């Protein structure tokens, strides 16, 4: 018998390019914040899920095991989950199933990433994710790959670069209210983005989120015990995940069909028939500005090619009809891969629980969707939270 | 059939030769930073005491993993650079399966006045004897040569 699952606490460290804390220490700080938010002790936690992306970032093989004592995992049932950039939403999905299955009443999820250890730049680690025989001998770089995908998206729909730049402006401005933010900027303009350094056409410096160190944590709790912790729970409505072929060369990149598959899975579980009407706000994965638009379309929140128009019309602003990335997203808050759970799922919880402070959406939202994305443009993870 | 072929030359199948190069700067962390800075200028160690269970962590940590509480600054203490051998082994073959020119004895040293231990190289006048329970002290680099890393501890020597 499946249990209903509530979120009862969240925590998040500051995000920065290089932090002096170890991964264990970052995990501890985030986990402790979530436990204090929920009013819960280590003894009350049945199981722990750790989400952390490639070992090559921290430079510790089996880093899930290394991190566990900082994640309250010592002497507990503990497991690490990992699917690249999708981990930030997949870790909470794993937390959900620990509780939904009935094996745990309370499950702590910690997501950690320490990209600064990989020196001089974590792109060194990304170089090893490609096919070793077909791609790697040509020394491809992820920015080049996403530049090609961005180009395809712009070309199919006739999208102007300035309409994509508006996403970076919105998110870096939204991040001004976020205490963890790395790249908040209240004065940034579209021209700033368009005039920033060209990296790989059409990708410019301010189109991209920065590598970061950081950690985030969430506490999931069964319907059986939730009233011990809160009278007004935020619930997990649905979860979905989907992965497409690593042979990205054989797919049309203008639309992320794997995101749509994952979204449909989550919406079906949540009983959502018309996502555009029933979802009040969203946190799609935005490591690049065009990805927010791509993922809004993949999440079926608008028609294909419509996301830049909604953005231009202000619909996706925090006070618009469909706020998108009210946290400030990866573009504004930072991109410590797995720890972006802080923007993509913790933010849903904080918004729905009325704990988002300066970032609070003014229209009393009741349903939010968060999504992460990763690997070689192939992984999507989706979670719906509701009140 | 590939599976039934006896393959003795790893370069015989057509292939691309690659590597996985990556370089790191591993931060010592908040607790580690304090520990190593102290080690650079002192001849003893630092440890931390959990404010709840009073367990004494060596090497010092920012938090108690059992009580899951942060250890405050006033709970840092100095402890002697001495201890007792709890476990040891003497290695004679290296990681590549080759005979080592000189054997190496490593052990787990319980550090005095703490609940913690560390891995260390052990040197004793009688290396053939049972080293369990041996009282040892840390031999540190001369202070002017220390860099504030674990390598400042050269080895542990019988007291």
Coordinates of C-alpha atoms in Angstrom, one line a residue:
Chain A
X1 CA 0.0 0.0 0.0
X2 CA 1.7 3.2 -1.2
X3 CA 2.0 5.9 1.4
X4 CA 1.5 9.6 0.8
X5 CA 4.8 11.5 1.3
X6 CA 5.2 15.0 2.8
X7 CA 8.2 17.3 2.8
X8 CA 8.8 18.6 6.3
X9 CA 12.2 20.4 6.1
X10 CA 14.7 21.9 3.8
X11 CA 18.3 23.3 4.0
X12 CA 20.8 24.8 1.7
X13 CA 24.4 26.1 2.1
X14 CA 25.8 29.1 0.3
X15 CA 26.9 28.4 -3.2
X16 CA 30.3 29.6 -4.3
X17 CA 32.9 28.8 -7.0
X18 CA 35.3 27.3 -4.4
X19 CA 34.3 26.9 -0.7
X20 CA 36.8 26.0 2.0
X21 CA 34.5 23.4 3.5
X22 CA 34.9 19.7 2.6
X23 CA 32.1 17.9 1.0
X24 CA 31.3 16.2 4.3
X25 CA 31.2 19.6 6.1
X26 CA 28.9 21.0 3.4
X27 CA 26.6 18.0 3.7
X28 CA 26.5 18.4 7.5
X29 CA 25.6 22.1 7.3
X30 CA 22.7 21.5 4.8
X31 CA 21.4 18.4 6.6
X32 CA 21.5 20.2 10.0
X33 CA 19.5 23.1 8.5
X34 CA 16.8 20.7 7.2
X35 CA 16.7 18.9 10.6
X36 CA 16.3 22.2 12.5
X37 CA 13.6 23.3 10.0
X38 CA 11.7 20.1 10.7
X39 CA 12.4 20.0 14.4
X40 CA 13.9 16.5 14.1
X41 CA 17.0 14.6 15.5
X42 CA 19.2 12.0 13.9
X43 CA 17.5 9.3 15.9
X44 CA 14.2 10.2 14.2
X45 CA 15.6 9.6 10.7
X46 CA 15.1 6.0 9.4
X47 CA 17.1 6.2 6.1
X48 CA 19.3 8.5 4.2
X49 CA 19.7 9.2 0.4
X50 CA 22.8 10.9 -0.9
X51 CA 22.7 12.5 -4.3
X52 CA 26.0 13.5 -5.7
X53 CA 27.2 13.6 -9.3
X54 CA 30.5 12.4 -10.9
X55 CA 33.2 11.2 -8.5
X56 CA 35.6 13.2 -10.7
X57 CA 34.3 16.5 -9.4
X58 CA 35.3 15.9 -5.8
X59 CA 38.1 13.7 -6.9
X60 CA 37.1 10.9 -4.5
X61 CA 36.1 7.6 -6.0
X62 CA 33.0 6.2 -4.2
X63 CA 32.4 9.7 -2.8
X64 CA 29.0 8.7 -1.6
X65 CA 30.7 6.6 1.1
X66 CA 33.1 9.5 1.9
X67 CA 30.3 11.9 2.4
X68 CA 28.0 9.7 4.5
X69 CA 29.1 10.7 8.1
X70 CA 28.4 14.3 7.2
X71 CA 24.9 13.3 6.0
X72 CA 23.8 11.7 9.2
X73 CA 24.4 8.3 7.4
X74 CA 26.8 6.7 9.9
X75 CA 25.2 3.5 11.2
X76 CA 22.0 4.0 9.1
X77 CA 20.5 2.5 5.9
X78 CA 22.2 4.8 3.4
X79 CA 22.4 4.8 -0.4
X80 CA 23.8 7.1 -3.0
X81 CA 21.9 7.8 -6.2
X82 CA 23.5 9.4 -9.2
X83 CA 22.5 10.2 -12.7
X84 CA 24.6 13.2 -13.7
X85 CA 22.8 16.5 -13.9
X86 CA 19.5 14.8 -13.2
X87 CA 20.6 14.0 -9.7
X88 CA 19.3 17.2 -8.1
X89 CA 15.7 16.0 -8.6
X90 CA 16.4 12.2 -8.7
X91 CA 17.8 12.2 -5.2
X92 CA 14.5 13.5 -3.8
X93 CA 12.6 11.1 -6.0
X94 CA 14.6 8.3 -4.3
X95 CA 13.8 9.9 -0.9
X96 CA 10.1 9.8 -1.9
X97 CA 10.2 6.1 -2.8
X98 CA 11.9 5.2 0.5
X99 CA 8.9 6.6 2.3
X100 CA 6.1 5.8 -0.3
X101 CA 7.2 2.1 -0.2
X102 CA 6.7 2.0 3.5
X103 CA 10.2 1.0 4.4
X104 CA 11.0 4.3 6.0
X105 CA 8.8 6.8 7.9
X106 CA 11.4 9.6 7.7
X107 CA 14.0 9.8 5.0
X108 CA 16.7 12.5 4.8
X109 CA 18.0 13.4 1.4
X110 CA 21.3 15.3 1.1
X111 CA 22.6 16.5 -2.2
X112 CA 26.3 17.6 -2.4
X113 CA 28.7 18.8 -5.1
X114 CA 32.2 20.1 -4.8
X115 CA 33.2 21.1 -8.3
X116 CA 36.0 23.4 -7.1
X117 CA 38.3 20.5 -6.2
X118 CA 38.7 19.6 -9.8
X119 CA 41.4 22.0 -10.7
X120 CA 41.8 24.3 -12.7
X121 CA 38.3 23.7 -14.0
X122 CA 35.7 20.9 -13.7
X123 CA 35.5 20.8 -17.5
X124 CA 38.4 18.4 -17.1
X125 CA 36.0 15.9 -15.6
X126 CA 33.3 16.5 -18.2
X127 CA 35.8 15.5 -20.9
X128 CA 35.5 11.9 -19.7
X129 CA 31.8 11.5 -20.1
X130 CA 31.9 11.1 -23.9
X131 CA 32.2 7.9 -25.9
X132 CA 35.9 7.1 -25.6
X133 CA 36.3 5.9 -29.2
X134 CA 33.9 8.0 -31.3
X135 CA 33.9 11.4 -29.5
X136 CA 36.7 11.9 -27.0
X137 CA 39.6 11.7 -29.5
X138 CA 38.1 15.0 -30.9
X139 CA 38.3 16.7 -27.5
X140 CA 34.7 17.9 -27.4
X141 CA 33.6 20.3 -24.7
X142 CA 30.1 20.4 -23.2
X143 CA 29.7 24.1 -24.0
X144 CA 30.2 23.3 -27.7
X145 CA 27.6 20.6 -27.5
X146 CA 25.0 22.9 -25.9
X147 CA 25.9 25.6 -28.3
X148 CA 24.8 23.3 -31.1
X149 CA 21.6 22.4 -29.3
X150 CA 20.8 26.1 -28.6
X151 CA 21.5 26.8 -32.3
X152 CA 19.1 24.1 -33.3
X153 CA 16.4 25.4 -31.0
X154 CA 16.8 28.9 -32.2
X155 CA 16.8 27.9 -35.9
X156 CA 13.7 25.7 -35.8
X157 CA 11.6 28.3 -34.1
X158 CA 13.2 31.5 -35.4
X159 CA 14.1 32.7 -31.9
X160 CA 16.2 35.8 -31.4
X161 CA 19.2 35.7 -29.1
X162 CA 17.8 38.6 -27.1
X163 CA 14.7 36.6 -26.2
X164 CA 16.9 33.9 -24.7
X165 CA 19.0 36.5 -22.9
X166 CA 15.9 37.6 -21.0
X167 CA 16.0 34.4 -19.1
X168 CA 19.5 35.1 -17.7
X169 CA 18.4 38.6 -16.8
X170 CA 15.2 37.4 -15.0
X171 CA 17.0 34.6 -13.1
X172 CA 20.0 36.7 -12.0
X173 CA 17.5 39.3 -10.8
X174 CA 15.3 36.8 -9.0
X175 CA 18.4 35.5 -7.2
X176 CA 18.8 38.8 -5.5
X177 CA 16.5 37.5 -2.8
X178 CA 18.3 34.3 -2.3
X179 CA 20.7 34.1 0.7
X180 CA 22.8 31.3 -1.0
X181 CA 23.2 33.0 -4.4
X182 CA 26.5 33.2 -6.2
X183 CA 25.6 35.4 -9.2
X184 CA 22.7 37.6 -8.2
X185 CA 22.6 40.9 -10.0
X186 CA 19.8 43.5 -9.5
X187 CA 21.0 45.7 -12.4
X188 CA 21.8 43.2 -15.2
X189 CA 20.3 44.0 -18.6
X190 CA 19.7 42.1 -21.8
X191 CA 22.6 44.1 -23.4
X192 CA 24.9 42.9 -20.6
X193 CA 24.2 39.3 -21.7
X194 CA 24.5 40.1 -25.4
X195 CA 27.7 41.9 -24.9
X196 CA 29.3 39.3 -22.7
X197 CA 32.3 37.2 -23.9
X198 CA 31.5 34.9 -26.8
X199 CA 32.4 31.3 -25.8
X200 CA 31.0 29.1 -28.5
X201 CA 28.5 30.8 -30.8
X202 CA 25.6 31.4 -29.8
X203 CA 26.7 30.7 -26.2
X204 CA 28.1 33.7 -24.4
X205 CA 29.5 34.0 -20.9
X206 CA 26.3 35.3 -19.2
X207 CA 24.2 32.6 -20.9
X208 CA 25.8 30.0 -18.6
X209 CA 25.5 29.2 -14.9
X210 CA 28.7 28.9 -13.0
X211 CA 30.4 25.8 -11.5
X212 CA 29.9 25.8 -7.8
X213 CA 30.4 24.1 -4.5
X214 CA 27.4 23.6 -2.2
X215 CA 24.9 21.2 -0.6
X216 CA 21.2 21.0 0.0
X217 CA 18.9 18.8 2.1
X218 CA 15.3 17.7 2.3
X219 CA 13.3 15.6 4.8
X220 CA 10.6 13.4 3.6
X221 CA 8.0 11.9 5.9
X222 CA 5.2 9.4 5.8
X223 CA 1.5 10.4 6.1
X224 CA 1.5 8.1 9.2
X225 CA 3.8 10.4 11.2
X226 CA 3.6 13.8 9.5
X227 CA 1.3 15.3 12.1
X228 CA 4.1 15.0 14.7
X229 CA 6.0 17.6 12.7
X230 CA 3.6 19.9 11.0
X231 CA -0.1 20.7 10.7
X232 CA 0.2 22.1 7.2
X233 CA 2.3 19.6 5.1
X234 CA 3.6 20.1 1.6
X235 CA 3.0 16.8 -0.3
X236 CA 4.8 15.1 -3.1
X237 CA 2.2 15.0 -5.9
X238 CA 4.1 13.0 -8.4
X239 CA 7.5 11.9 -9.7
X240 CA 8.8 11.0 -13.1
X241 CA 12.1 10.3 -14.8
X242 CA 13.2 9.3 -18.3
X243 CA 16.4 8.9 -20.2
X244 CA 17.0 9.0 -23.9
X245 CA 19.8 7.3 -25.9
X246 CA 23.3 8.5 -25.4
X247 CA 23.5 8.5 -29.2
X248 CA 22.4 12.2 -29.3
X249 CA 23.6 12.3 -32.8
X250 CA 20.5 10.4 -33.8
X251 CA 18.0 12.7 -32.2
X252 CA 16.5 16.0 -33.1
X253 CA 17.6 18.3 -30.4
X254 CA 15.1 21.1 -30.8
X255 CA 12.7 19.4 -28.3
X256 CA 13.6 17.4 -25.2
X257 CA 11.2 14.5 -25.6
X258 CA 12.6 12.7 -22.6
X259 CA 11.6 15.7 -20.4
X260 CA 8.0 15.3 -21.8
X261 CA 8.0 11.6 -21.0
X262 CA 9.2 12.3 -17.4
X263 CA 6.7 15.1 -17.0
X264 CA 3.8 13.0 -18.2
X265 CA 4.7 10.3 -15.7
X266 CA 4.8 12.8 -12.8
X267 CA 1.6 14.5 -13.9
X268 CA -0.3 11.3 -14.2
X269 CA 0.7 10.3 -10.7
X270 CA -0.3 13.8 -9.5
X271 CA -3.7 13.7 -11.3
X272 CA -2.7 16.7 -13.4
X273 CA -4.6 16.8 -16.7
X274 CA -3.8 20.3 -17.9
X275 CA -0.4 21.3 -16.6
X276 CA -0.7 24.9 -18.0
X277 CA -3.8 25.5 -15.8
X278 CA -3.1 23.3 -12.8
X279 CA 0.6 24.1 -12.2
X280 CA 1.1 27.5 -10.5
X281 CA 4.9 27.8 -10.9
X282 CA 7.9 25.8 -12.1
X283 CA 11.6 25.4 -11.5
X284 CA 12.9 23.9 -14.8
X285 CA 16.6 23.2 -15.0
X286 CA 18.4 26.3 -16.3
X287 CA 22.2 25.7 -16.5
X288 CA 22.0 27.7 -19.7
X289 CA 19.3 30.3 -20.4
X290 CA 17.9 28.5 -23.5
X291 CA 17.5 25.4 -21.3
X292 CA 14.9 27.0 -19.2
X293 CA 12.8 27.7 -22.4
X294 CA 13.5 24.2 -23.7
X295 CA 12.4 22.6 -20.5
X296 CA 9.3 24.7 -20.1
X297 CA 8.3 23.2 -23.4
X298 CA 9.4 19.8 -22.4
X299 CA 7.4 20.1 -19.2
X300 CA 4.3 20.9 -21.4
X301 CA 3.8 24.3 -19.8
X302 CA 3.5 25.9 -23.2
X303 CA 3.6 25.1 -26.9
X304 CA 6.9 24.3 -28.7
X305 CA 8.6 27.5 -29.4
X306 CA 6.3 29.5 -27.2
X307 CA 8.5 29.8 -24.1
X308 CA 10.6 32.8 -25.4
X309 CA 7.3 34.7 -26.2
X310 CA 5.9 34.1 -22.7
X311 CA 9.2 35.2 -21.2
X312 CA 9.2 38.4 -23.3
X313 CA 5.6 39.1 -22.2
X314 CA 6.6 38.8 -18.5
X315 CA 4.4 35.7 -17.9
X316 CA 7.4 33.9 -16.3
X317 CA 8.3 36.7 -13.9
X318 CA 7.8 36.1 -10.2
X319 CA 4.6 38.1 -10.2
X320 CA 3.5 36.8 -13.6
X321 CA 0.9 34.2 -14.4
X322 CA 3.4 31.3 -14.5
X323 CA 6.5 32.2 -12.4
X324 CA 9.5 30.3 -13.7
X325 CA 12.6 29.9 -11.5
X326 CA 11.5 32.2 -8.7
X327 CA 14.6 30.9 -6.8
X328 CA 16.9 32.6 -9.3
X329 CA 17.7 29.2 -10.7
X330 CA 21.1 27.9 -11.6
X331 CA 21.9 31.1 -13.6
X332 CA 21.5 33.2 -10.5
X333 CA 22.1 31.0 -7.5
X334 CA 24.8 28.7 -9.0
X335 CA 25.2 25.2 -10.4
X336 CA 26.7 22.7 -8.0
X337 CA 25.2 19.9 -10.1
X338 CA 23.4 17.6 -7.6
X339 CA 23.0 20.3 -5.0
X340 CA 20.8 22.3 -7.3
X341 CA 18.1 20.3 -5.5
X342 CA 18.1 23.5 -3.5
X343 CA 16.6 25.5 -6.3
X344 CA 14.6 22.7 -8.1
X345 CA 12.9 21.0 -5.1
X346 CA 13.7 22.8 -1.9
X347 CA 12.4 26.0 -3.6
X348 CA 9.1 24.3 -4.3
X349 CA 8.8 23.3 -0.7
X350 CA 9.8 26.8 0.5
X351 CA 7.3 28.5 -1.8
X352 CA 4.5 26.2 -1.0
X353 CA 5.2 26.4 2.8
X354 CA 5.3 30.2 2.6
X355 CA 9.0 30.1 3.7
X356 CA 10.6 31.7 0.6
X357 CA 11.1 35.1 2.2
X358 CA 12.0 37.8 -0.3
X359 CA 11.4 35.3 -3.1
X360 CA 7.9 34.4 -2.1
X361 CA 5.5 34.3 -5.1
X362 CA 2.7 36.7 -4.2
X363 CA -0.2 34.7 -5.6
X364 CA -0.4 31.9 -2.9
X365 CA 0.8 29.0 -5.1
X366 CA -0.6 25.5 -4.4
X367 CA 1.2 23.3 -7.1
X368 CA 4.8 23.5 -8.3
X369 CA 6.9 21.4 -10.6
X370 CA 10.7 21.1 -10.4
X371 CA 13.0 19.4 -13.0
X372 CA 16.6 18.5 -13.5
X373 CA 18.4 17.5 -16.7
X374 CA 21.7 15.9 -17.4
X375 CA 24.1 13.6 -19.1
X376 CA 24.6 14.0 -22.8
X377 CA 21.3 15.8 -23.3
X378 CA 19.3 12.7 -22.3
X379 CA 18.2 12.6 -18.6
X380 CA 15.1 14.2 -17.2
X381 CA 13.9 14.0 -13.6
X382 CA 10.6 15.7 -12.5
X383 CA 8.9 16.2 -9.1
X384 CA 5.5 17.8 -8.4
X385 CA 4.9 19.2 -4.9
X386 CA 1.5 20.5 -3.8
X387 CA -0.4 21.8 -0.8
Chain B
X1 CA 33.8 -16.0 -30.9
X2 CA 35.4 -13.4 -28.9
X3 CA 34.6 -15.1 -25.6
X4 CA 36.5 -18.2 -26.4
X5 CA 39.6 -16.6 -27.8
X6 CA 42.6 -16.6 -25.6
X7 CA 43.7 -12.9 -25.8
X8 CA 47.3 -12.4 -24.6
X9 CA 48.1 -9.1 -26.4
X10 CA 45.9 -6.3 -25.0
X11 CA 46.8 -4.1 -28.0
X12 CA 45.6 -6.7 -30.6
X13 CA 41.9 -5.6 -30.8
X14 CA 41.6 -2.3 -32.7
X15 CA 41.4 0.5 -30.2
X16 CA 41.9 4.1 -29.3
X17 CA 44.5 4.7 -26.5
X18 CA 43.2 7.2 -23.9
X19 CA 43.5 8.3 -20.4
X20 CA 41.5 10.1 -17.7
X21 CA 43.6 13.0 -16.7
X22 CA 42.3 15.2 -13.9
X23 CA 44.0 17.4 -11.3
X24 CA 42.7 18.4 -7.9
X25 CA 43.1 20.9 -5.1
X26 CA 41.5 19.2 -2.1
X27 CA 40.5 21.7 0.5
X28 CA 41.5 20.7 4.1
X29 CA 38.0 21.9 5.2
X30 CA 37.1 24.1 8.1
X31 CA 38.3 21.6 10.8
X32 CA 41.3 20.5 8.7
X33 CA 42.5 24.0 8.1
X34 CA 42.7 24.6 11.9
X35 CA 44.3 21.2 12.5
X36 CA 47.1 21.6 9.9
X37 CA 47.8 25.2 10.7
X38 CA 48.4 24.2 14.3
X39 CA 50.6 21.3 13.3
X40 CA 52.8 23.5 11.2
X41 CA 53.8 25.6 14.3
X42 CA 53.4 23.1 17.2
X43 CA 54.6 19.7 18.3
X44 CA 51.3 18.4 19.5
X45 CA 47.9 17.8 17.9
X46 CA 44.4 19.4 18.1
X47 CA 41.2 17.5 18.7
X48 CA 37.6 18.4 19.1
X49 CA 35.1 17.4 21.9
X50 CA 31.5 16.8 21.1
X51 CA 29.4 19.1 23.4
X52 CA 26.7 16.4 23.8
X53 CA 28.4 12.9 24.1
X54 CA 31.9 14.3 24.9
X55 CA 33.5 12.0 22.4
X56 CA 37.0 13.4 21.5
X57 CA 37.5 13.4 17.8
X58 CA 40.9 13.0 16.3
X59 CA 41.5 14.1 13.6
X60 CA 39.3 17.0 14.8
X61 CA 36.0 17.4 13.1
X62 CA 33.5 20.2 12.7
X63 CA 30.6 18.0 13.8
X64 CA 29.8 14.9 15.8
X65 CA 28.6 12.2 13.4
X66 CA 26.6 10.4 16.2
X67 CA 24.9 13.3 17.9
X68 CA 24.8 15.3 14.6
X69 CA 25.7 18.6 16.3
X70 CA 28.2 21.2 15.4
X71 CA 31.3 21.3 17.6
X72 CA 31.9 24.9 18.8
X73 CA 35.2 26.7 18.8
X74 CA 35.6 26.4 22.6
X75 CA 35.6 22.6 22.3
X76 CA 39.0 22.4 20.6
X77 CA 41.7 21.0 22.8
X78 CA 45.4 20.3 22.5
X79 CA 46.5 16.6 22.8
X80 CA 50.0 15.1 22.8
X81 CA 51.5 13.7 19.6
X82 CA 51.7 10.2 21.2
X83 CA 49.7 7.1 21.0
X84 CA 49.4 3.3 21.0
X85 CA 49.6 0.9 18.1
X86 CA 46.2 -0.7 17.8
X87 CA 46.7 -2.5 14.4
X88 CA 49.7 -3.0 12.1
X89 CA 51.0 -4.8 9.1
X90 CA 54.3 -5.0 7.3
X91 CA 54.1 -4.8 3.5
X92 CA 56.8 -6.5 1.4
X93 CA 55.2 -6.4 -2.0
X94 CA 54.0 -3.1 -3.6
X95 CA 50.8 -2.4 -5.4
X96 CA 52.2 -3.6 -8.7
X97 CA 53.0 -7.0 -7.2
X98 CA 56.8 -6.3 -7.1
X99 CA 59.1 -7.1 -4.1
X100 CA 59.9 -3.9 -2.2
X101 CA 63.5 -3.1 -1.6
X102 CA 62.7 -2.3 2.0
X103 CA 59.6 -3.4 3.8
X104 CA 57.2 -0.8 5.2
X105 CA 55.3 -1.1 8.5
X106 CA 52.1 0.8 8.8
X107 CA 49.7 0.9 11.6
X108 CA 46.7 2.4 13.2
X109 CA 47.7 4.6 16.1
X110 CA 45.2 5.4 18.9
X111 CA 46.1 9.0 19.8
X112 CA 46.5 9.6 23.5
X113 CA 43.7 11.5 25.3
X114 CA 41.3 11.1 22.3
X115 CA 38.8 8.6 20.9
X116 CA 40.4 8.8 17.5
X117 CA 43.2 7.2 15.6
X118 CA 45.3 7.8 12.5
X119 CA 47.2 5.8 9.9
X120 CA 50.9 6.1 10.3
X121 CA 54.3 4.6 9.3
X122 CA 55.9 2.8 12.3
X123 CA 59.6 2.5 13.1
X124 CA 60.8 0.4 15.9
X125 CA 64.2 -0.9 17.0
X126 CA 62.8 -4.5 16.8
X127 CA 60.5 -4.6 13.8
X128 CA 60.1 -8.3 14.0
X129 CA 58.3 -8.2 17.3
X130 CA 54.6 -7.9 17.9
X131 CA 54.0 -4.1 17.8
X132 CA 50.4 -4.3 19.2
X133 CA 50.2 -2.0 22.2
X134 CA 53.5 -0.4 21.5
X135 CA 53.7 3.2 22.9
X136 CA 54.8 5.6 20.1
X137 CA 55.3 9.2 19.4
X138 CA 55.0 11.2 16.2
X139 CA 58.2 12.3 14.6
X140 CA 57.5 15.6 12.8
X141 CA 59.5 17.4 10.2
X142 CA 61.8 20.1 11.5
X143 CA 59.5 23.0 12.1
X144 CA 61.1 25.2 9.4
X145 CA 60.4 22.5 6.8
X146 CA 56.7 21.9 7.7
X147 CA 54.0 22.8 5.1
X148 CA 50.9 22.2 7.1
X149 CA 50.0 18.9 5.5
X150 CA 49.7 15.3 6.8
X151 CA 53.3 14.7 5.4
X152 CA 54.6 16.9 8.3
X153 CA 54.2 13.7 10.3
X154 CA 57.1 11.6 9.1
X155 CA 56.5 8.5 11.1
X156 CA 55.7 7.1 14.6
X157 CA 58.6 5.9 16.7
X158 CA 58.7 3.7 19.8
X159 CA 58.9 5.7 23.0

